[in-house]
Amino acid sequence: EIQGHAVVEVCDIDNVELVQIVGGDMVEVVVAHNFIGRLIVQSSRQHGLSQILEDLLGFEGNEFYLQVWPQLAGLRFGDILFRFEGAIPLGVRTASGKTLLNPDDDYIINEDDQIIVLAEDDDSYWTVENPLYKYDKESIMEQIMPY
């Protein structure tokens, strides 16, 4: 049995199904012109977004990383927001391959979930046992909306 992972770019969206049939779970398909078209439209509607996207997708600065952190299993996503030194947690990729960006604070981290973070390099961040900041959604909301 063949094992591995491949990312395939196709120019015609009609070819996505064929590539998925041939590659199965090993293949992620990207339709470049659809993806780029969406980025251009979104950037035209949000002034400054193109620079942010260039910073995120370029080869300098911060990058996206995914990693399983067994010590975070059982915690709520809201509880891990301040448990990284040098990185910002953005979401979770589940064992089934589902991506949850900015999940609900009450989402429970599973032991095989990959935490999606934004960091400078893959060796520039780590978890800490005690949160760097005590996150309390209710008290924050009371400060923002005192009524």
PDB file of C-alpha atoms in Angstrom:
ATOM      1  CA  GLU A   1       0.000   0.000   0.000  1.00  0.00           C
ATOM      2  CA  ILE A   2       1.268   3.448  -0.912  1.00  0.00           C
ATOM      3  CA  GLN A   3       1.564   5.946   1.904  1.00  0.00           C
ATOM      4  CA  GLY A   4       2.344   9.628   1.749  1.00  0.00           C
ATOM      5  CA  HIS A   5       0.923  13.062   1.224  1.00  0.00           C
ATOM      6  CA  ALA A   6       0.717  15.188  -1.906  1.00  0.00           C
ATOM      7  CA  VAL A   7      -0.663  18.604  -2.746  1.00  0.00           C
ATOM      8  CA  VAL A   8      -1.811  18.853  -6.355  1.00  0.00           C
ATOM      9  CA  GLU A   9      -2.579  22.056  -8.223  1.00  0.00           C
ATOM     10  CA  VAL A  10      -5.170  21.837 -10.982  1.00  0.00           C
ATOM     11  CA  CYS A  11      -6.185  24.584 -13.361  1.00  0.00           C
ATOM     12  CA  ASP A  12      -9.678  23.294 -14.075  1.00  0.00           C
ATOM     13  CA  ILE A  13     -12.103  22.710 -11.215  1.00  0.00           C
ATOM     14  CA  ASP A  14     -13.647  19.879 -13.241  1.00  0.00           C
ATOM     15  CA  ASN A  15     -10.456  17.843 -12.651  1.00  0.00           C
ATOM     16  CA  VAL A  16     -10.681  17.945  -8.856  1.00  0.00           C
ATOM     17  CA  GLU A  17     -12.909  14.869  -8.603  1.00  0.00           C
ATOM     18  CA  LEU A  18     -10.616  12.851 -10.887  1.00  0.00           C
ATOM     19  CA  VAL A  19      -7.527  13.713  -8.832  1.00  0.00           C
ATOM     20  CA  GLN A  20      -9.374  12.820  -5.620  1.00  0.00           C
ATOM     21  CA  ILE A  21     -10.460   9.461  -7.081  1.00  0.00           C
ATOM     22  CA  VAL A  22      -6.897   8.628  -8.128  1.00  0.00           C
ATOM     23  CA  GLY A  23      -5.147  10.020  -5.051  1.00  0.00           C
ATOM     24  CA  GLY A  24      -7.716   9.290  -2.358  1.00  0.00           C
ATOM     25  CA  ASP A  25      -6.901  10.540   1.137  1.00  0.00           C
ATOM     26  CA  MET A  26      -3.248  11.084   0.181  1.00  0.00           C
ATOM     27  CA  VAL A  27      -4.033  14.097  -2.000  1.00  0.00           C
ATOM     28  CA  GLU A  28      -5.059  17.647  -1.247  1.00  0.00           C
ATOM     29  CA  VAL A  29      -6.267  19.479  -4.344  1.00  0.00           C
ATOM     30  CA  VAL A  30      -5.823  23.210  -4.876  1.00  0.00           C
ATOM     31  CA  VAL A  31      -7.575  25.000  -7.739  1.00  0.00           C
ATOM     32  CA  ALA A  32      -5.145  27.887  -8.033  1.00  0.00           C
ATOM     33  CA  HIS A  33      -7.206  30.336 -10.075  1.00  0.00           C
ATOM     34  CA  ASN A  34     -10.239  29.883  -7.770  1.00  0.00           C
ATOM     35  CA  PHE A  35      -8.092  30.390  -4.700  1.00  0.00           C
ATOM     36  CA  ILE A  36      -6.264  33.419  -6.106  1.00  0.00           C
ATOM     37  CA  GLY A  37      -9.491  34.878  -7.464  1.00  0.00           C
ATOM     38  CA  ARG A  38     -11.090  34.730  -4.023  1.00  0.00           C
ATOM     39  CA  LEU A  39      -8.056  36.397  -2.463  1.00  0.00           C
ATOM     40  CA  ILE A  40      -8.169  39.203  -5.025  1.00  0.00           C
ATOM     41  CA  VAL A  41     -11.894  39.800  -4.517  1.00  0.00           C
ATOM     42  CA  GLN A  42     -11.533  39.773  -0.717  1.00  0.00           C
ATOM     43  CA  SER A  43      -8.534  42.119  -0.938  1.00  0.00           C
ATOM     44  CA  SER A  44     -10.466  44.540  -3.129  1.00  0.00           C
ATOM     45  CA  ARG A  45     -13.177  44.719  -0.464  1.00  0.00           C
ATOM     46  CA  GLN A  46     -10.844  45.049   2.548  1.00  0.00           C
ATOM     47  CA  HIS A  47      -8.213  47.773   2.191  1.00  0.00           C
ATOM     48  CA  GLY A  48      -4.819  46.547   3.435  1.00  0.00           C
ATOM     49  CA  LEU A  49      -5.706  42.849   3.294  1.00  0.00           C
ATOM     50  CA  SER A  50      -3.393  42.187   0.340  1.00  0.00           C
ATOM     51  CA  GLN A  51      -0.377  43.234   2.440  1.00  0.00           C
ATOM     52  CA  ILE A  52      -1.514  41.017   5.314  1.00  0.00           C
ATOM     53  CA  LEU A  53      -1.927  38.062   2.950  1.00  0.00           C
ATOM     54  CA  GLU A  54       1.495  38.698   1.446  1.00  0.00           C
ATOM     55  CA  ASP A  55       2.999  38.722   4.940  1.00  0.00           C
ATOM     56  CA  LEU A  56       1.199  35.492   5.864  1.00  0.00           C
ATOM     57  CA  LEU A  57       1.874  33.617   2.638  1.00  0.00           C
ATOM     58  CA  GLY A  58       5.354  34.952   1.844  1.00  0.00           C
ATOM     59  CA  PHE A  59       8.634  33.352   2.815  1.00  0.00           C
ATOM     60  CA  GLU A  60       9.609  35.929   5.419  1.00  0.00           C
ATOM     61  CA  GLY A  61       8.085  36.611   8.808  1.00  0.00           C
ATOM     62  CA  ASN A  62       5.536  34.379  10.470  1.00  0.00           C
ATOM     63  CA  GLU A  63       4.202  31.142   9.046  1.00  0.00           C
ATOM     64  CA  PHE A  64       1.490  28.598   9.823  1.00  0.00           C
ATOM     65  CA  TYR A  65       2.405  25.435  11.722  1.00  0.00           C
ATOM     66  CA  LEU A  66       0.375  22.387  12.769  1.00  0.00           C
ATOM     67  CA  GLN A  67       1.409  20.084  15.577  1.00  0.00           C
ATOM     68  CA  VAL A  68      -0.122  17.677  18.067  1.00  0.00           C
ATOM     69  CA  TRP A  69       0.428  18.799  21.667  1.00  0.00           C
ATOM     70  CA  PRO A  70      -0.649  15.851  23.901  1.00  0.00           C
ATOM     71  CA  GLN A  71      -0.270  17.939  27.066  1.00  0.00           C
ATOM     72  CA  LEU A  72      -3.128  20.171  25.872  1.00  0.00           C
ATOM     73  CA  ALA A  73      -5.607  17.302  25.415  1.00  0.00           C
ATOM     74  CA  GLY A  74      -8.736  17.774  27.492  1.00  0.00           C
ATOM     75  CA  LEU A  75      -8.395  21.557  27.678  1.00  0.00           C
ATOM     76  CA  ARG A  76     -10.849  23.943  26.068  1.00  0.00           C
ATOM     77  CA  PHE A  77      -9.591  25.928  23.061  1.00  0.00           C
ATOM     78  CA  GLY A  78     -10.181  29.099  25.093  1.00  0.00           C
ATOM     79  CA  ASP A  79      -7.808  27.719  27.743  1.00  0.00           C
ATOM     80  CA  ILE A  80      -4.913  27.189  25.324  1.00  0.00           C
ATOM     81  CA  LEU A  81      -4.972  30.687  23.824  1.00  0.00           C
ATOM     82  CA  PHE A  82      -2.365  31.894  26.314  1.00  0.00           C
ATOM     83  CA  ARG A  83      -0.387  28.662  26.711  1.00  0.00           C
ATOM     84  CA  PHE A  84       2.005  29.276  23.824  1.00  0.00           C
ATOM     85  CA  GLU A  85       5.209  31.261  24.059  1.00  0.00           C
ATOM     86  CA  GLY A  86       6.116  32.724  20.657  1.00  0.00           C
ATOM     87  CA  ALA A  87       2.964  31.640  18.793  1.00  0.00           C
ATOM     88  CA  ILE A  88      -0.702  32.474  18.393  1.00  0.00           C
ATOM     89  CA  PRO A  89      -3.146  29.547  18.268  1.00  0.00           C
ATOM     90  CA  LEU A  90      -5.565  30.024  15.367  1.00  0.00           C
ATOM     91  CA  GLY A  91      -7.455  26.760  15.273  1.00  0.00           C
ATOM     92  CA  VAL A  92      -7.464  22.983  15.193  1.00  0.00           C
ATOM     93  CA  ARG A  93      -7.138  20.307  12.532  1.00  0.00           C
ATOM     94  CA  THR A  94      -8.905  17.170  13.744  1.00  0.00           C
ATOM     95  CA  ALA A  95      -7.766  13.589  13.132  1.00  0.00           C
ATOM     96  CA  SER A  96     -10.533  13.292  10.529  1.00  0.00           C
ATOM     97  CA  GLY A  97      -8.981  16.210   8.601  1.00  0.00           C
ATOM     98  CA  LYS A  98     -11.565  18.837   9.493  1.00  0.00           C
ATOM     99  CA  THR A  99     -10.114  22.328   9.964  1.00  0.00           C
ATOM    100  CA  LEU A 100     -11.640  24.513  12.665  1.00  0.00           C
ATOM    101  CA  LEU A 101     -10.332  28.073  12.475  1.00  0.00           C
ATOM    102  CA  ASN A 102     -11.131  30.139  15.554  1.00  0.00           C
ATOM    103  CA  PRO A 103     -13.253  27.389  17.117  1.00  0.00           C
ATOM    104  CA  ASP A 104     -15.604  28.116  19.972  1.00  0.00           C
ATOM    105  CA  ASP A 105     -13.820  28.658  23.291  1.00  0.00           C
ATOM    106  CA  ASP A 106     -15.572  25.537  24.646  1.00  0.00           C
ATOM    107  CA  TYR A 107     -14.153  23.206  21.963  1.00  0.00           C
ATOM    108  CA  ILE A 108     -12.284  20.432  23.817  1.00  0.00           C
ATOM    109  CA  ILE A 109      -8.831  19.614  22.435  1.00  0.00           C
ATOM    110  CA  ASN A 110      -8.496  15.908  21.602  1.00  0.00           C
ATOM    111  CA  GLU A 111      -5.184  14.107  21.999  1.00  0.00           C
ATOM    112  CA  ASP A 112      -4.796  13.679  18.226  1.00  0.00           C
ATOM    113  CA  ASP A 113      -5.860  17.231  17.283  1.00  0.00           C
ATOM    114  CA  GLN A 114      -3.217  19.337  15.595  1.00  0.00           C
ATOM    115  CA  ILE A 115      -3.118  22.887  16.916  1.00  0.00           C
ATOM    116  CA  ILE A 116      -2.775  25.477  14.122  1.00  0.00           C
ATOM    117  CA  VAL A 117      -0.516  28.348  15.153  1.00  0.00           C
ATOM    118  CA  LEU A 118       1.093  31.400  13.615  1.00  0.00           C
ATOM    119  CA  ALA A 119       4.783  31.597  14.558  1.00  0.00           C
ATOM    120  CA  GLU A 120       8.107  32.843  13.240  1.00  0.00           C
ATOM    121  CA  ASP A 121       9.635  29.385  12.849  1.00  0.00           C
ATOM    122  CA  ASP A 122       8.879  25.794  13.830  1.00  0.00           C
ATOM    123  CA  ASP A 123      11.440  25.943  16.635  1.00  0.00           C
ATOM    124  CA  SER A 124      10.549  29.440  17.879  1.00  0.00           C
ATOM    125  CA  TYR A 125       7.523  28.488  19.987  1.00  0.00           C
ATOM    126  CA  TRP A 126       6.527  26.101  22.745  1.00  0.00           C
ATOM    127  CA  THR A 127       3.752  25.489  25.238  1.00  0.00           C
ATOM    128  CA  VAL A 128       3.829  26.586  28.857  1.00  0.00           C
ATOM    129  CA  GLU A 129       2.212  24.774  31.779  1.00  0.00           C
ATOM    130  CA  ASN A 130       0.568  27.858  33.250  1.00  0.00           C
ATOM    131  CA  PRO A 131      -1.221  30.366  31.030  1.00  0.00           C
ATOM    132  CA  LEU A 132       0.706  33.541  30.259  1.00  0.00           C
ATOM    133  CA  TYR A 133      -2.552  35.447  30.860  1.00  0.00           C
ATOM    134  CA  LYS A 134      -5.698  34.433  32.709  1.00  0.00           C
ATOM    135  CA  TYR A 135      -8.433  34.428  30.073  1.00  0.00           C
ATOM    136  CA  ASP A 136     -11.913  35.041  31.474  1.00  0.00           C
ATOM    137  CA  LYS A 137     -14.440  35.735  28.737  1.00  0.00           C
ATOM    138  CA  GLU A 138     -17.186  36.931  31.125  1.00  0.00           C
ATOM    139  CA  SER A 139     -15.040  39.573  32.828  1.00  0.00           C
ATOM    140  CA  ILE A 140     -13.748  40.801  29.464  1.00  0.00           C
ATOM    141  CA  MET A 141     -17.305  41.077  28.138  1.00  0.00           C
ATOM    142  CA  GLU A 142     -18.356  42.983  31.272  1.00  0.00           C
ATOM    143  CA  GLN A 143     -15.555  45.493  30.687  1.00  0.00           C
ATOM    144  CA  ILE A 144     -16.500  45.908  27.031  1.00  0.00           C
ATOM    145  CA  MET A 145     -20.268  45.911  27.534  1.00  0.00           C
ATOM    146  CA  PRO A 146     -20.996  46.946  31.146  1.00  0.00           C
ATOM    147  CA  TYR A 147     -24.796  46.874  30.706  1.00  0.00           C
TER     148      TYR A 147
END
